[in-house]
Short mmCIF file of C-alpha atoms in Angstrom, two decimals:
data_model
loop_
_atom_site.label_atom_id
_atom_site.label_comp_id
_atom_site.label_asym_id
_atom_site.label_seq_id
_atom_site.Cartn_x
_atom_site.Cartn_y
_atom_site.Cartn_z
CA GLY A 1 6.14 -15.07 79.10
CA GLN A 2 2.80 -15.94 80.57
CA ASN A 3 0.66 -14.20 83.19
CA ILE A 4 1.83 -10.70 82.50
CA ASP A 5 -0.02 -8.19 84.65
CA GLN A 6 -0.11 -4.45 84.34
CA PRO A 7 -2.72 -1.85 85.34
CA THR A 8 -5.44 -1.23 82.80
CA GLU A 9 -5.51 2.54 83.04
CA MET A 10 -3.59 5.39 84.62
CA THR A 11 -4.03 9.14 84.61
CA ALA A 12 -1.31 11.70 85.26
CA THR A 13 -0.73 15.42 84.93
CA GLU A 14 1.41 17.10 82.30
CA GLY A 15 4.90 17.70 83.63
CA ALA A 16 4.60 15.03 86.31
CA ILE A 17 6.24 11.61 86.68
CA VAL A 18 4.37 8.35 86.28
CA GLN A 19 5.43 4.77 86.98
CA ILE A 20 3.78 1.87 85.16
CA ASN A 21 4.32 -1.50 86.81
CA CYS A 22 4.46 -4.92 85.21
CA THR A 23 4.68 -8.31 86.91
CA TYR A 24 5.24 -11.56 85.09
CA GLN A 25 5.72 -15.28 85.53
CA THR A 26 7.88 -17.18 83.11
CA SER A 27 10.08 -20.25 82.91
CA GLY A 28 12.69 -19.17 80.38
CA PHE A 29 13.11 -15.43 80.86
CA ASN A 30 15.17 -13.86 78.14
CA GLY A 31 14.41 -10.17 78.30
CA LEU A 32 11.65 -7.67 78.94
CA PHE A 33 10.55 -4.97 76.55
CA TRP A 34 8.37 -1.90 76.84
CA TYR A 35 6.49 -0.62 73.83
CA GLN A 36 4.35 2.45 73.28
CA GLN A 37 1.24 2.17 71.14
CA HIS A 38 -0.97 5.02 70.03
CA ALA A 39 -4.54 4.18 69.05
CA GLY A 40 -4.73 2.58 65.61
CA GLU A 41 -0.97 2.40 65.22
CA ALA A 42 1.64 -0.30 65.65
CA PRO A 43 3.76 -0.47 68.80
CA THR A 44 7.07 1.36 68.91
CA PHE A 45 10.04 0.12 70.90
CA LEU A 46 10.86 2.04 74.08
CA SER A 47 13.21 -0.01 76.22
CA TYR A 48 14.82 -3.36 76.89
CA ASN A 49 16.00 -4.98 80.13
CA VAL A 50 17.62 -8.36 80.48
CA LEU A 51 19.72 -7.79 83.62
CA ASP A 52 18.52 -6.40 86.93
CA GLY A 53 18.64 -2.67 87.34
CA LEU A 54 17.64 0.57 85.75
CA GLU A 55 18.03 1.53 82.11
CA GLU A 56 17.66 5.22 81.40
CA LYS A 57 16.87 6.72 78.03
CA GLY A 58 15.97 10.38 78.08
CA ARG A 59 12.60 10.91 79.71
CA PHE A 60 11.98 7.17 79.87
CA SER A 61 13.55 4.69 82.29
CA SER A 62 12.84 1.02 82.79
CA PHE A 63 13.67 -1.14 85.78
CA LEU A 64 13.88 -4.90 86.11
CA SER A 65 14.05 -7.30 89.04
CA ARG A 66 14.24 -10.86 87.73
CA SER A 67 13.97 -12.45 91.18
CA LYS A 68 10.70 -10.63 91.78
CA GLY A 69 9.35 -10.97 88.25
CA TYR A 70 8.83 -7.23 88.24
CA SER A 71 9.51 -4.30 85.97
CA TYR A 72 8.42 -0.73 85.76
CA LEU A 73 8.49 1.99 83.15
CA LEU A 74 9.08 5.49 84.45
CA LEU A 75 8.05 8.48 82.39
CA LYS A 76 9.32 11.90 83.47
CA GLU A 77 8.23 15.39 82.45
CA LEU A 78 5.04 14.05 81.00
CA GLN A 79 3.77 15.57 77.78
CA MET A 80 0.31 15.37 76.25
CA LYS A 81 1.72 13.27 73.41
CA ASP A 82 2.67 10.59 75.95
CA SER A 83 -1.01 9.64 76.16
CA ALA A 84 -0.94 6.13 74.74
CA SER A 85 -1.03 2.48 75.68
CA TYR A 86 2.17 1.09 77.18
CA LEU A 87 2.78 -2.58 76.61
CA CYS A 88 5.01 -4.76 78.73
CA ALA A 89 6.34 -7.74 76.76
CA VAL A 90 8.35 -10.68 78.05
CA ARG A 91 10.58 -12.82 75.89
CA ASP A 92 10.86 -16.51 76.70
CA LYS A 93 13.52 -18.88 75.54
CA LEU A 94 11.72 -21.91 74.13
CA THR A 95 12.87 -25.44 74.92
CA GLY A 96 12.93 -26.33 71.26
CA GLY A 97 15.02 -23.31 70.41
CA GLY A 98 14.06 -19.78 69.49
CA ASN A 99 12.28 -17.14 71.49
CA LYS A 100 8.72 -16.01 71.96
CA LEU A 101 7.54 -12.54 72.88
CA THR A 102 4.33 -12.32 74.88
CA PHE A 103 2.55 -9.04 75.48
CA GLY A 104 0.63 -7.84 78.48
CA THR A 105 -2.76 -6.25 77.93
CA GLY A 106 -1.26 -2.77 78.08
CA THR A 107 -1.72 0.23 80.35
CA GLN A 108 -3.70 3.09 78.86
CA LEU A 109 -2.08 6.30 80.08
CA LYS A 110 -3.99 9.55 79.91
CA VAL A 111 -2.03 12.76 80.42
CA GLU A 112 -4.12 15.70 81.51
CA LEU A 113 -3.41 19.42 81.78
CA GLY B 1 15.56 1.71 64.25
CA ALA B 2 14.74 -0.69 61.48
CA VAL B 3 11.76 -0.03 59.23
CA VAL B 4 8.99 -2.52 58.58
CA SER B 5 6.22 -1.76 56.12
CA GLN B 6 2.83 -3.36 55.67
CA HIS B 7 0.42 -3.24 52.77
CA PRO B 8 -2.41 -2.51 52.61
CA SER B 9 -2.95 -0.28 55.63
CA TRP B 10 -6.64 -1.04 55.58
CA VAL B 11 -8.95 -3.28 53.61
CA ILE B 12 -12.68 -3.90 53.49
CA CYS B 13 -13.88 -7.11 51.92
CA LYS B 14 -16.98 -9.22 51.59
CA SER B 15 -17.49 -12.34 53.65
CA GLY B 16 -16.04 -15.39 51.92
CA THR B 17 -13.29 -13.60 50.05
CA SER B 18 -9.56 -13.89 50.69
CA VAL B 19 -7.26 -11.05 51.64
CA LYS B 20 -3.47 -10.94 51.37
CA ILE B 21 -1.37 -8.72 53.63
CA GLU B 22 2.30 -8.06 52.87
CA CYS B 23 5.00 -7.33 55.38
CA ARG B 24 8.41 -6.08 54.31
CA SER B 25 11.59 -5.28 56.18
CA LEU B 26 12.93 -2.28 54.27
CA ASP B 27 16.48 -1.80 55.47
CA PHE B 28 17.46 -5.11 57.00
CA GLN B 29 17.06 -8.80 56.37
CA ALA B 30 14.67 -10.63 58.63
CA THR B 31 15.00 -14.36 58.88
CA THR B 32 12.09 -14.37 61.29
CA MET B 33 8.88 -12.40 61.10
CA PHE B 34 5.89 -12.53 63.39
CA TRP B 35 2.19 -12.02 62.75
CA TYR B 36 -0.04 -10.63 65.48
CA ARG B 37 -3.71 -9.87 65.75
CA GLN B 38 -5.14 -7.21 68.00
CA PHE B 39 -8.81 -6.75 68.81
CA PRO B 40 -10.05 -3.39 70.14
CA LYS B 41 -8.72 -2.53 73.58
CA GLN B 42 -6.86 -5.82 73.79
CA SER B 43 -3.20 -6.65 73.56
CA LEU B 44 -1.33 -8.18 70.67
CA MET B 45 -1.84 -11.89 70.30
CA LEU B 46 0.82 -13.83 68.43
CA MET B 47 -0.68 -15.82 65.58
CA ALA B 48 2.38 -17.35 63.99
CA THR B 49 6.12 -17.15 63.60
CA SER B 50 7.30 -17.01 60.03
CA ASN B 51 10.74 -18.33 59.13
CA GLU B 52 12.27 -17.63 55.73
CA GLY B 53 12.26 -20.68 53.54
CA SER B 54 10.35 -22.93 55.91
CA LYS B 55 6.84 -23.48 57.18
CA ALA B 56 5.40 -21.07 59.69
CA THR B 57 4.87 -22.08 63.30
CA TYR B 58 1.32 -21.38 64.41
CA GLU B 59 0.16 -20.65 67.92
CA GLN B 60 -2.40 -22.87 69.55
CA GLY B 61 -5.90 -22.11 68.34
CA VAL B 62 -4.82 -20.44 65.09
CA GLU B 63 -6.00 -22.31 62.00
CA LYS B 64 -3.10 -22.75 59.60
CA ASP B 65 -5.43 -23.46 56.69
CA LYS B 66 -7.29 -20.23 57.27
CA PHE B 67 -4.31 -17.99 57.87
CA LEU B 68 -1.77 -18.86 55.20
CA ILE B 69 1.72 -17.52 55.76
CA ASN B 70 4.47 -17.42 53.20
CA HIS B 71 7.98 -16.15 53.90
CA ALA B 72 9.58 -16.44 50.51
CA SER B 73 12.49 -14.04 51.01
CA LEU B 74 14.49 -12.39 53.76
CA THR B 75 12.51 -9.18 53.36
CA LEU B 76 8.97 -10.32 52.63
CA SER B 77 6.33 -12.31 54.48
CA THR B 78 2.67 -12.52 53.51
CA LEU B 79 -0.43 -13.43 55.47
CA THR B 80 -3.51 -14.52 53.54
CA VAL B 81 -6.81 -14.64 55.37
CA THR B 82 -8.83 -17.19 53.41
CA SER B 83 -12.61 -17.18 53.27
CA ALA B 84 -12.76 -14.23 55.61
CA HIS B 85 -15.71 -13.81 57.96
CA PRO B 86 -16.82 -10.84 60.07
CA GLU B 87 -15.20 -12.34 63.17
CA ASP B 88 -11.84 -12.08 61.37
CA SER B 89 -12.16 -8.30 61.39
CA SER B 90 -9.18 -7.09 63.39
CA PHE B 91 -5.92 -5.17 63.35
CA TYR B 92 -3.19 -7.38 61.92
CA ILE B 93 0.37 -6.40 62.72
CA CYS B 94 3.60 -7.96 61.53
CA SER B 95 6.98 -7.54 63.08
CA ALA B 96 10.52 -8.50 62.24
CA ARG B 97 13.32 -9.24 64.61
CA GLY B 98 16.19 -6.77 64.47
CA THR B 99 19.81 -7.71 63.99
CA SER B 100 21.15 -6.08 67.16
CA GLY B 101 22.14 -8.16 70.16
CA ARG B 102 18.92 -7.21 71.92
CA GLY B 103 16.82 -8.88 69.26
CA GLU B 104 14.03 -6.38 69.63
CA GLN B 105 11.11 -6.64 67.29
CA PHE B 106 10.20 -3.81 64.97
CA PHE B 107 6.57 -3.54 64.04
CA GLY B 108 4.87 -2.66 60.82
CA PRO B 109 2.14 -0.02 60.83
CA GLY B 110 -0.60 -2.63 60.88
CA THR B 111 -3.47 -3.54 58.57
CA ARG B 112 -7.06 -2.87 59.58
CA LEU B 113 -9.23 -5.63 58.12
CA THR B 114 -12.99 -5.21 58.05
CA VAL B 115 -15.08 -8.10 56.74
CA LEU B 116 -18.64 -7.22 55.84
#
């Protein structure tokens, strides 16, 4: 995955819903991942999409449109602990075999009272 | 999910010394591990892909003689930063690919390296 774009920062209110968008350009798309990363910690896996559509997992949902090179992560019922950086990562199938995961720069989400 | 550990969690060293970072998959076997570097407020940048029993594949711009990677077993990969300099100060994170069909990567807790 190359040219992965996502907003740098977002702010939302506790209890609200927030949507974090990610657009990408790739030649060998083989899946899109969302990770959550708190400051000074390693990323933790949130969701995975390889086919078009919506994947729901509790308060988190992720959507993918391969034709548009677009994904979003939807967070419902926001909690203060959801304040973190959210990384969009695209996996490419390499011509020589294997896969490579490329990360976007991350969206820093701040949840306020 | 699978557990990946890293040791040490932080290290401070003098310029010119070498530092070894260990990455272990605790409850699964990882034929492939990945080493990333993350500078403040930036995303993870892949440094190299480590395959058990073979030489690592380095990304463009990453010096293989400076960042030595050894993947001697299915549960252990090490990264050695040789002759470290202040510009090598960063957050180093390893990950291992899971065994599910999704092939998601599980990340270690990271190692904060500070070179004085």
